[in-house]
Amino acid sequence: MRRGLIAAGLSLFASTAGAAARYELIYSPDTERMQIRLCIDATAAVREFRLQRGGGAYIDDLRRGQGELQRLDETRWRAADWKAGECLSYVARLGDVAQSRDRDVGARVGETLLVAPQQWLLWDTAETEREAAVTMPAGYAFAPPWQELAPADGKAAQRYTIPATPSSWSALVAVGRFEETRLQVGAALARLTILGTATAEQRATLRGWVERALAATATAYGELPLPQVQIVLFAGNGRGRAVGFGQSLRGQGNAVHIQVDVNASAAALDADWTAVHEFSHWAHPYLGDDGAWLAEGLASYWQYVLRARSGLLTPQQAWAGLDAGFGRGRRTADDRLTLAELSRSMQDRRAYYAVYWSGAAFWLTADVELRRASGDRVGIDTALQRFHACCLQRKREWGAEEFVGKLDALIGSDVLRRNFREFAARRGFPPLDRLYAQLGLQRDGDTLRLVDDAPEAAIREAILRRR
Ligand SMILES: [Zn+2]
């Protein structure tokens, strides 16, 4: 029962003192090493501990109290006859992990280390509940995607639960001299870390932008999709753009990483879609390559819809942005492949525009159809809100059709699955002319005109209504 409450987000700081695997981490900045103890309460005939490939090179002095530990290969160890409460201890050379040339393994940002926990945190796959207590010296911070258990008081160890996700899902922990800022958004907590050199004023500008983007994301259905999230900004020179590359990571918790220009103004930051796009990904589960068009489509649709709802864009700007996106998708579409095929090979073909914007067309089409059928009582927001309530916290991949089928079941419709099948099997960009005419979206050369007496102008207005 208690686990059910935590999953529903009602008990954000609930204690999980009963966690089966407990880590104690103590960091030494001089050597960039983490002293680690892992204790597990339950007895077991055999336990197996793992790291991700390559990780074995970063740990030293691995010991099991008085007991024996057999090394099976580079990344696996076996302990027979595990007694209740036994512990392993070892040292992880985080500085060396950060020297990796592989950005998914580790990197250095100034003096801050970014390290994948799968490389140095031994994992007993038989356990599902893990808790960590992290002790950092004064002036140093540890920022993981994990779920914080209690507000930090600066002295005691900071405690976390570590979500169990597939080990292949990317995760990065920041370790160094920085401050983590806690942003409360309704019942949800967003932990913000700004890396790079920035003045107090620049930090305040970046923080304000993140807060507005979070508030915009919460207009989807009144709250953030997840009870706790991590946001890491990489503040640099921006190379002429206020906001650069953004990325959503799902390993051991949900995190968004975004590159930003440290000199960007609040207006220039607000004019960019990246933050709301990445935050929108929190509302759907991991959908794999087959579901990339659904995932990216939702984020591309919402990056305009949610910003308009919160007043960051006018309706005119939002529809023009969506229209420009559809235009890019249409110009780069491939008439030989179905959307499902294109989605699967999106990375190789670099078919991002066609996949993202075909997906956005799917969500717009479904949203309008649902609102039309329900007299505007039900839209995709409703379906995703119910998915959030029942299913989003489960840390696993969903099949694309399984996901839309669940959304339909939650609102008693067939709209999502029917459109899903049609869109997935279509070659070339989805036709939107009829939908445009109904909604009163009229292309006039380079500009998009909103027609007020169109048959479904009211639905168009309802989608972006301020909230
Ligand atoms: Zn995306």
Short mmCIF file of C-alpha atoms and ligand atoms in Angstrom, two decimals:
data_model
loop_
_atom_site.label_atom_id
_atom_site.label_comp_id
_atom_site.label_asym_id
_atom_site.label_seq_id
_atom_site.Cartn_x
_atom_site.Cartn_y
_atom_site.Cartn_z
CA MET A 1 0.00 0.00 0.00
CA ARG A 2 2.75 2.40 0.91
CA ARG A 3 4.43 1.81 -2.42
CA GLY A 4 1.16 2.58 -4.16
CA LEU A 5 0.97 5.94 -2.44
CA ILE A 6 4.50 6.83 -3.44
CA ALA A 7 3.79 5.88 -7.03
CA ALA A 8 0.80 8.21 -7.04
CA GLY A 9 3.05 11.05 -5.93
CA LEU A 10 1.11 11.67 -2.72
CA SER A 11 4.06 11.00 -0.51
CA LEU A 12 7.03 12.68 -2.12
CA PHE A 13 9.31 12.56 0.89
CA ALA A 14 8.08 9.29 2.35
CA SER A 15 10.75 7.23 4.01
CA THR A 16 11.75 3.95 2.45
CA ALA A 17 13.95 2.84 5.31
CA GLY A 18 13.03 -0.69 4.32
CA ALA A 19 14.81 -0.46 0.96
CA ALA A 20 16.48 -3.77 0.25
CA ALA A 21 19.77 -2.40 -1.08
CA ARG A 22 21.36 0.56 0.71
CA TYR A 23 24.28 2.56 -0.65
CA GLU A 24 26.46 4.94 1.35
CA LEU A 25 28.51 7.32 -0.79
CA ILE A 26 31.23 9.61 0.59
CA TYR A 27 33.06 11.89 -1.85
CA SER A 28 36.68 13.11 -1.66
CA PRO A 29 37.24 16.08 -4.00
CA ASP A 30 41.06 15.96 -3.72
CA THR A 31 41.21 12.54 -5.33
CA GLU A 32 37.86 12.74 -7.18
CA ARG A 33 37.00 9.39 -5.63
CA MET A 34 33.78 8.08 -4.13
CA GLN A 35 34.00 5.70 -1.17
CA ILE A 36 31.06 3.31 -1.50
CA ARG A 37 29.39 0.80 0.80
CA LEU A 38 26.53 -1.35 -0.45
CA CYS A 39 24.56 -3.31 2.17
CA ILE A 40 21.74 -5.74 1.43
CA ASP A 41 19.46 -7.11 4.15
CA ALA A 42 18.07 -10.26 2.59
CA THR A 43 19.96 -13.54 2.64
CA ALA A 44 20.58 -15.21 -0.70
CA ALA A 45 22.24 -18.43 -1.86
CA VAL A 46 23.97 -16.41 -4.58
CA ARG A 47 24.12 -12.72 -5.40
CA GLU A 48 25.46 -11.27 -8.61
CA PHE A 49 26.67 -7.68 -8.88
CA ARG A 50 27.17 -5.86 -12.17
CA LEU A 51 28.43 -2.71 -13.80
CA GLN A 52 27.85 -1.60 -17.36
CA ARG A 53 30.50 -2.58 -19.91
CA GLY A 54 33.75 -0.71 -19.23
CA GLY A 55 32.81 0.05 -15.63
CA GLY A 56 35.11 -2.56 -14.10
CA ALA A 57 38.09 -0.34 -14.91
CA TYR A 58 36.91 2.45 -12.61
CA ILE A 59 36.60 0.67 -9.27
CA ASP A 60 39.28 -0.38 -6.76
CA ASP A 61 39.56 -2.25 -3.45
CA LEU A 62 36.30 -4.15 -3.83
CA ARG A 63 35.74 -6.23 -0.66
CA ARG A 64 32.98 -8.26 0.93
CA GLY A 65 33.59 -8.02 4.70
CA GLN A 66 35.04 -11.41 5.68
CA GLY A 67 33.30 -13.21 2.83
CA GLU A 68 34.43 -14.22 -0.61
CA LEU A 69 33.66 -12.43 -3.82
CA GLN A 70 34.33 -14.11 -7.13
CA ARG A 71 35.00 -12.03 -10.22
CA LEU A 72 33.19 -13.61 -13.17
CA ASP A 73 34.39 -11.25 -15.88
CA GLU A 74 35.16 -7.59 -16.44
CA THR A 75 31.77 -6.36 -15.18
CA ARG A 76 30.31 -9.14 -13.00
CA TRP A 77 31.01 -10.45 -9.50
CA ARG A 78 29.37 -13.32 -7.62
CA ALA A 79 28.88 -13.69 -3.86
CA ALA A 80 27.72 -17.08 -2.56
CA ASP A 81 25.85 -17.61 0.72
CA TRP A 82 24.94 -13.95 1.31
CA LYS A 83 24.01 -13.31 4.94
CA ALA A 84 21.47 -10.75 6.14
CA GLY A 85 22.94 -7.25 6.29
CA GLU A 86 26.24 -8.06 4.60
CA CYS A 87 28.03 -5.24 2.79
CA LEU A 88 30.42 -4.65 -0.08
CA SER A 89 32.86 -1.76 0.02
CA TYR A 90 34.95 -0.22 -2.74
CA VAL A 91 36.28 2.99 -4.23
CA ALA A 92 35.09 4.49 -7.54
CA ARG A 93 37.47 6.77 -9.44
CA LEU A 94 34.89 9.27 -10.71
CA GLY A 95 37.60 11.55 -12.09
CA ASP A 96 38.62 8.75 -14.46
CA VAL A 97 35.01 8.04 -15.48
CA ALA A 98 34.73 11.72 -16.44
CA GLN A 99 37.79 11.38 -18.70
CA SER A 100 35.89 9.00 -20.98
CA ARG A 101 35.59 10.03 -24.60
CA ASP A 102 32.04 8.66 -24.61
CA ARG A 103 29.61 11.37 -23.52
CA ASP A 104 27.17 8.69 -22.27
CA VAL A 105 29.84 7.40 -19.87
CA GLY A 106 31.32 10.60 -18.53
CA ALA A 107 32.52 14.12 -19.23
CA ARG A 108 34.01 17.15 -17.53
CA VAL A 109 32.24 20.49 -17.64
CA GLY A 110 34.71 22.97 -16.21
CA GLU A 111 35.54 21.43 -12.84
CA THR A 112 32.30 19.48 -12.61
CA LEU A 113 32.27 15.74 -13.28
CA LEU A 114 29.38 14.21 -15.21
CA VAL A 115 29.41 10.46 -14.69
CA ALA A 116 27.07 7.61 -15.62
CA PRO A 117 26.18 5.74 -12.39
CA GLN A 118 25.96 2.44 -14.30
CA GLN A 119 29.75 2.65 -14.67
CA TRP A 120 30.57 2.72 -10.96
CA LEU A 121 27.51 1.86 -8.85
CA LEU A 122 27.43 -1.94 -8.41
CA TRP A 123 23.98 -3.26 -9.19
CA ASP A 124 22.34 -6.38 -7.80
CA THR A 125 19.68 -7.06 -10.43
CA ALA A 126 17.73 -9.30 -8.02
CA GLU A 127 16.81 -6.26 -5.91
CA THR A 128 14.27 -3.64 -6.98
CA GLU A 129 14.35 -1.14 -4.11
CA ARG A 130 17.51 0.86 -3.68
CA GLU A 131 18.30 3.77 -1.44
CA ALA A 132 21.41 5.95 -1.32
CA ALA A 133 22.81 8.25 1.37
CA VAL A 134 25.34 10.69 -0.11
CA THR A 135 27.81 12.74 1.93
CA MET A 136 29.58 15.63 0.20
CA PRO A 137 32.16 17.98 1.71
CA ALA A 138 31.10 21.61 2.28
CA GLY A 139 30.86 23.54 -0.97
CA TYR A 140 30.38 20.42 -3.12
CA ALA A 141 27.17 19.06 -4.58
CA PHE A 142 25.95 15.76 -5.97
CA ALA A 143 23.06 16.02 -8.45
CA PRO A 144 21.58 12.69 -9.63
CA PRO A 145 18.35 11.95 -11.52
CA TRP A 146 17.30 9.90 -8.45
CA GLN A 147 14.33 10.76 -6.22
CA GLU A 148 15.34 12.92 -3.29
CA LEU A 149 13.89 11.64 -0.02
CA ALA A 150 14.31 14.55 2.38
CA PRO A 151 15.22 18.21 1.98
CA ALA A 152 18.96 18.71 2.34
CA ASP A 153 20.08 20.41 5.55
CA GLY A 154 23.69 20.86 4.48
CA LYS A 155 25.17 18.54 7.10
CA ALA A 156 23.51 15.16 7.14
CA ALA A 157 23.80 12.84 4.18
CA GLN A 158 21.33 13.52 1.38
CA ARG A 159 19.05 10.52 0.87
CA TYR A 160 17.55 9.23 -2.36
CA THR A 161 15.69 6.29 -3.78
CA ILE A 162 17.20 5.04 -7.03
CA PRO A 163 14.53 4.17 -9.61
CA ALA A 164 15.02 0.78 -11.23
CA THR A 165 15.19 1.36 -14.99
CA PRO A 166 16.81 -0.73 -17.73
CA SER A 167 20.60 -0.30 -17.47
CA SER A 168 20.79 0.75 -21.13
CA TRP A 169 18.79 3.94 -20.41
CA SER A 170 21.22 6.87 -20.18
CA ALA A 171 21.80 8.51 -16.82
CA LEU A 172 24.34 11.10 -15.67
CA VAL A 173 25.18 12.38 -12.20
CA ALA A 174 26.84 15.79 -11.73
CA VAL A 175 29.51 16.02 -9.02
CA GLY A 176 31.37 19.20 -8.17
CA ARG A 177 31.22 22.76 -6.90
CA PHE A 178 27.79 24.04 -7.84
CA GLU A 179 24.47 24.66 -6.20
CA GLU A 180 21.35 22.68 -6.89
CA THR A 181 18.18 24.79 -6.80
CA ARG A 182 14.83 23.29 -5.82
CA LEU A 183 11.83 24.54 -7.79
CA GLN A 184 8.39 23.61 -6.52
CA VAL A 185 5.74 23.27 -9.23
CA GLY A 186 2.48 22.41 -7.49
CA ALA A 187 3.13 19.08 -5.78
CA ALA A 188 6.14 18.33 -8.00
CA LEU A 189 9.78 19.10 -7.36
CA ALA A 190 12.22 20.10 -10.11
CA ARG A 191 15.89 20.12 -9.10
CA LEU A 192 17.84 22.59 -11.25
CA THR A 193 21.61 22.57 -11.75
CA ILE A 194 23.32 25.24 -13.85
CA LEU A 195 26.83 24.21 -14.91
CA GLY A 196 29.40 26.57 -16.41
CA THR A 197 30.47 30.07 -15.45
CA ALA A 198 27.55 32.42 -14.89
CA THR A 199 26.95 35.53 -12.79
CA ALA A 200 24.19 35.62 -10.18
CA GLU A 201 22.14 37.73 -12.58
CA GLN A 202 22.60 35.29 -15.46
CA ARG A 203 21.63 32.42 -13.17
CA ALA A 204 18.48 34.26 -12.14
CA THR A 205 17.56 34.81 -15.81
CA LEU A 206 18.09 31.12 -16.63
CA ARG A 207 16.16 30.02 -13.56
CA GLY A 208 13.24 32.32 -14.44
CA TRP A 209 13.10 30.81 -17.93
CA VAL A 210 13.06 27.27 -16.53
CA GLU A 211 10.28 28.22 -14.10
CA ARG A 212 8.14 29.66 -16.90
CA ALA A 213 8.75 26.58 -19.07
CA LEU A 214 7.76 24.31 -16.16
CA ALA A 215 4.61 26.36 -15.56
CA ALA A 216 3.79 26.08 -19.28
CA THR A 217 4.29 22.30 -19.14
CA ALA A 218 1.89 22.10 -16.21
CA THR A 219 -0.88 23.62 -18.38
CA ALA A 220 -1.17 20.22 -20.10
CA TYR A 221 -3.38 19.00 -17.26
CA GLY A 222 -2.78 21.15 -14.22
CA GLU A 223 0.39 19.55 -12.87
CA LEU A 224 3.77 18.26 -13.97
CA PRO A 225 3.63 14.67 -15.24
CA LEU A 226 6.18 13.40 -12.69
CA PRO A 227 6.59 14.06 -8.94
CA GLN A 228 10.32 14.73 -9.22
CA VAL A 229 12.58 15.65 -12.13
CA GLN A 230 16.12 16.86 -12.67
CA ILE A 231 17.11 19.69 -15.02
CA VAL A 232 20.74 20.40 -15.96
CA LEU A 233 21.65 23.51 -17.96
CA PHE A 234 25.05 23.76 -19.65
CA ALA A 235 25.72 27.49 -19.79
CA GLY A 236 28.25 28.46 -22.46
CA ASN A 237 28.73 30.93 -25.28
CA GLY A 238 25.75 29.59 -27.23
CA ARG A 239 27.36 30.05 -30.66
CA GLY A 240 24.75 32.63 -31.59
CA ARG A 241 21.73 30.71 -30.31
CA ALA A 242 19.98 31.33 -26.99
CA VAL A 243 19.22 27.63 -26.60
CA GLY A 244 21.15 24.77 -28.16
CA PHE A 245 20.82 21.01 -27.94
CA GLY A 246 18.27 19.56 -25.53
CA GLN A 247 18.01 15.96 -24.40
CA SER A 248 15.64 13.90 -22.29
CA LEU A 249 17.29 11.13 -20.23
CA ARG A 250 15.32 8.37 -18.50
CA GLY A 251 17.96 6.27 -16.73
CA GLN A 252 17.49 5.98 -12.92
CA GLY A 253 14.96 8.82 -12.98
CA ASN A 254 13.93 11.56 -15.42
CA ALA A 255 16.33 14.32 -16.39
CA VAL A 256 16.50 17.00 -19.09
CA HIS A 257 19.85 18.41 -20.21
CA ILE A 258 19.91 21.65 -22.25
CA GLN A 259 22.73 23.81 -23.63
CA VAL A 260 22.11 27.53 -23.19
CA ASP A 261 23.82 30.80 -24.02
CA VAL A 262 24.80 32.32 -20.68
CA ASN A 263 24.27 35.82 -22.14
CA ALA A 264 20.79 35.16 -23.54
CA SER A 265 18.00 37.52 -22.47
CA ALA A 266 14.79 36.26 -20.87
CA ALA A 267 12.91 37.19 -24.06
CA ALA A 268 15.32 35.25 -26.28
CA LEU A 269 15.07 32.20 -24.01
CA ASP A 270 11.26 32.37 -23.87
CA ALA A 271 11.12 32.56 -27.68
CA ASP A 272 12.77 29.13 -27.89
CA TRP A 273 10.76 25.89 -27.84
CA THR A 274 13.40 23.48 -26.52
CA ALA A 275 12.61 23.48 -22.78
CA VAL A 276 8.87 22.88 -23.13
CA HIS A 277 9.57 20.26 -25.82
CA GLU A 278 11.92 18.31 -23.54
CA PHE A 279 9.67 18.69 -20.48
CA SER A 280 6.70 17.41 -22.55
CA HIS A 281 8.53 14.09 -22.93
CA TRP A 282 7.87 13.50 -19.21
CA ALA A 283 4.19 12.89 -20.07
CA HIS A 284 4.75 9.69 -22.07
CA PRO A 285 6.64 6.49 -21.24
CA TYR A 286 9.69 5.38 -23.20
CA LEU A 287 8.27 4.22 -26.54
CA GLY A 288 11.35 2.84 -28.31
CA ASP A 289 12.36 3.54 -31.92
CA ASP A 290 9.01 2.32 -33.26
CA GLY A 291 7.25 4.90 -31.12
CA ALA A 292 9.68 7.77 -31.77
CA TRP A 293 7.13 9.48 -34.02
CA LEU A 294 4.51 9.37 -31.26
CA ALA A 295 6.92 10.64 -28.59
CA GLU A 296 8.48 13.39 -30.70
CA GLY A 297 5.10 14.25 -32.17
CA LEU A 298 3.61 14.90 -28.74
CA ALA A 299 6.58 17.05 -27.67
CA SER A 300 6.49 18.99 -30.97
CA TYR A 301 2.74 19.60 -30.70
CA TRP A 302 2.89 20.62 -27.04
CA GLN A 303 5.96 22.87 -27.44
CA TYR A 304 3.59 25.36 -29.13
CA VAL A 305 0.24 24.48 -27.52
CA LEU A 306 1.45 24.65 -23.91
CA ARG A 307 3.48 27.82 -24.40
CA ALA A 308 0.39 29.54 -25.83
CA ARG A 309 -1.78 28.31 -22.94
CA SER A 310 0.57 29.91 -20.43
CA GLY A 311 0.91 33.15 -22.37
CA LEU A 312 4.47 32.70 -23.65
CA LEU A 313 3.09 32.79 -27.22
CA THR A 314 0.01 34.34 -28.79
CA PRO A 315 -2.38 31.90 -30.50
CA GLN A 316 -1.25 33.40 -33.81
CA GLN A 317 2.41 32.66 -33.00
CA ALA A 318 1.61 29.15 -31.80
CA TRP A 319 -0.39 28.15 -34.90
CA ALA A 320 2.23 29.75 -37.14
CA GLY A 321 4.92 27.74 -35.34
CA LEU A 322 2.99 24.50 -35.79
CA ASP A 323 2.33 25.36 -39.44
CA ALA A 324 6.04 26.04 -40.05
CA GLY A 325 6.85 22.67 -38.45
CA PHE A 326 4.33 20.87 -40.66
CA GLY A 327 5.93 22.64 -43.64
CA ARG A 328 9.40 21.36 -42.72
CA GLY A 329 7.99 17.87 -42.24
CA ARG A 330 6.19 17.96 -45.59
CA ARG A 331 9.27 19.19 -47.48
CA THR A 332 11.48 16.43 -46.06
CA ALA A 333 8.92 13.58 -46.10
CA ASP A 334 9.77 10.35 -47.90
CA ASP A 335 6.93 8.99 -50.06
CA ARG A 336 8.52 5.54 -50.30
CA LEU A 337 8.42 4.72 -46.59
CA THR A 338 5.59 4.43 -44.11
CA LEU A 339 5.81 6.59 -41.01
CA ALA A 340 6.46 3.46 -38.91
CA GLU A 341 9.43 2.56 -41.15
CA LEU A 342 10.74 6.11 -41.20
CA SER A 343 10.45 6.32 -37.41
CA ARG A 344 12.47 3.14 -36.96
CA SER A 345 15.29 4.45 -39.18
CA MET A 346 14.99 8.11 -38.16
CA GLN A 347 18.53 8.38 -36.76
CA ASP A 348 20.23 6.75 -39.76
CA ARG A 349 18.25 8.77 -42.29
CA ARG A 350 18.34 11.92 -40.19
CA ALA A 351 14.61 12.14 -40.96
CA TYR A 352 13.87 14.19 -37.85
CA TYR A 353 11.55 16.81 -39.35
CA ALA A 354 9.40 14.31 -41.24
CA VAL A 355 9.05 12.04 -38.19
CA TYR A 356 8.55 14.76 -35.56
CA TRP A 357 5.99 16.71 -37.56
CA SER A 358 4.05 13.72 -38.90
CA GLY A 359 3.73 12.80 -35.22
CA ALA A 360 2.59 16.31 -34.29
CA ALA A 361 -0.04 16.07 -37.06
CA PHE A 362 -1.27 12.83 -35.45
CA TRP A 363 -1.75 14.46 -32.04
CA LEU A 364 -3.46 17.54 -33.51
CA THR A 365 -5.79 15.33 -35.58
CA ALA A 366 -6.65 13.15 -32.57
CA ASP A 367 -7.07 16.17 -30.27
CA VAL A 368 -9.56 17.83 -32.64
CA GLU A 369 -11.47 14.59 -33.21
CA LEU A 370 -11.79 13.92 -29.47
CA ARG A 371 -12.90 17.48 -28.70
CA ARG A 372 -15.40 17.42 -31.57
CA ALA A 373 -16.93 14.14 -30.36
CA SER A 374 -17.15 15.21 -26.72
CA GLY A 375 -18.24 18.82 -27.03
CA ASP A 376 -14.75 19.86 -25.87
CA ARG A 377 -14.89 17.88 -22.62
CA VAL A 378 -12.22 15.38 -23.66
CA GLY A 379 -8.96 15.94 -25.55
CA ILE A 380 -5.56 14.31 -25.61
CA ASP A 381 -4.82 16.16 -22.33
CA THR A 382 -7.54 14.11 -20.63
CA ALA A 383 -6.14 10.83 -21.92
CA LEU A 384 -2.58 11.71 -20.90
CA GLN A 385 -3.71 12.95 -17.48
CA ARG A 386 -5.41 9.62 -16.84
CA PHE A 387 -2.33 7.79 -18.07
CA HIS A 388 -0.30 9.87 -15.60
CA ALA A 389 -2.63 8.78 -12.80
CA CYS A 390 -2.61 5.07 -13.60
CA CYS A 391 0.53 4.10 -15.43
CA LEU A 392 3.26 6.67 -16.00
CA GLN A 393 5.38 5.84 -12.95
CA ARG A 394 6.08 2.30 -14.07
CA LYS A 395 9.66 2.29 -15.25
CA ARG A 396 9.43 0.27 -18.38
CA GLU A 397 9.17 0.64 -22.12
CA TRP A 398 5.71 0.63 -23.71
CA GLY A 399 4.93 -0.53 -27.22
CA ALA A 400 3.63 2.35 -29.35
CA GLU A 401 0.28 0.74 -30.13
CA GLU A 402 -0.05 -0.60 -26.59
CA PHE A 403 0.35 2.99 -25.35
CA VAL A 404 -2.30 4.54 -27.62
CA GLY A 405 -4.60 1.58 -26.92
CA LYS A 406 -4.28 2.33 -23.21
CA LEU A 407 -5.01 6.02 -23.80
CA ASP A 408 -8.16 5.08 -25.71
CA ALA A 409 -9.25 2.68 -22.97
CA LEU A 410 -8.81 5.41 -20.36
CA ILE A 411 -11.24 7.75 -22.14
CA GLY A 412 -13.51 5.14 -23.73
CA SER A 413 -12.66 5.99 -27.33
CA ASP A 414 -11.13 4.42 -30.43
CA VAL A 415 -9.80 7.69 -31.83
CA LEU A 416 -6.15 7.31 -30.90
CA ARG A 417 -5.67 3.73 -32.03
CA ARG A 418 -7.61 4.24 -35.27
CA ASN A 419 -5.55 7.31 -36.17
CA PHE A 420 -2.38 5.58 -34.98
CA ARG A 421 -2.87 2.75 -37.48
CA GLU A 422 -3.69 5.14 -40.29
CA PHE A 423 -0.70 7.41 -39.60
CA ALA A 424 1.79 4.57 -39.01
CA ALA A 425 0.91 2.92 -42.34
CA ARG A 426 0.85 6.12 -44.43
CA ARG A 427 3.65 6.93 -46.90
CA GLY A 428 4.47 10.61 -47.20
CA PHE A 429 3.33 13.50 -45.03
CA PRO A 430 -0.25 13.35 -43.65
CA PRO A 431 -2.68 15.63 -45.53
CA LEU A 432 -3.92 18.46 -43.30
CA ASP A 433 -5.93 20.61 -45.76
CA ARG A 434 -9.34 19.49 -44.52
CA LEU A 435 -8.37 19.93 -40.87
CA TYR A 436 -6.95 23.39 -41.63
CA ALA A 437 -10.23 24.43 -43.32
CA GLN A 438 -12.31 23.18 -40.39
CA LEU A 439 -10.14 24.92 -37.79
CA GLY A 440 -9.82 28.12 -39.81
CA LEU A 441 -6.08 27.98 -40.45
CA GLN A 442 -5.45 29.69 -43.77
CA ARG A 443 -2.04 29.88 -45.39
CA ASP A 444 -1.53 33.16 -47.18
CA GLY A 445 1.91 33.16 -48.79
CA ASP A 446 4.35 33.13 -45.88
CA THR A 447 1.82 33.99 -43.22
CA LEU A 448 -0.86 32.00 -41.48
CA ARG A 449 -4.24 33.63 -40.99
CA LEU A 450 -6.72 32.58 -38.28
CA VAL A 451 -10.27 32.63 -39.70
CA ASP A 452 -12.83 33.37 -37.02
CA ASP A 453 -15.96 32.09 -38.75
CA ALA A 454 -14.50 28.69 -39.67
CA PRO A 455 -16.76 25.74 -38.72
CA GLU A 456 -14.51 24.61 -35.87
CA ALA A 457 -12.81 27.85 -34.87
CA ALA A 458 -14.14 27.21 -31.34
CA ILE A 459 -12.11 23.99 -31.10
CA ARG A 460 -9.04 25.84 -32.36
CA GLU A 461 -9.51 28.41 -29.62
CA ALA A 462 -10.22 25.80 -26.96
CA ILE A 463 -6.94 23.97 -27.63
CA LEU A 464 -4.89 27.07 -26.77
CA ARG A 465 -7.20 28.62 -24.15
CA ARG A 466 -5.20 30.31 -21.37
CA ARG A 467 -4.96 28.27 -18.18
ZN ZN B 1 12.09 15.34 -28.37
#
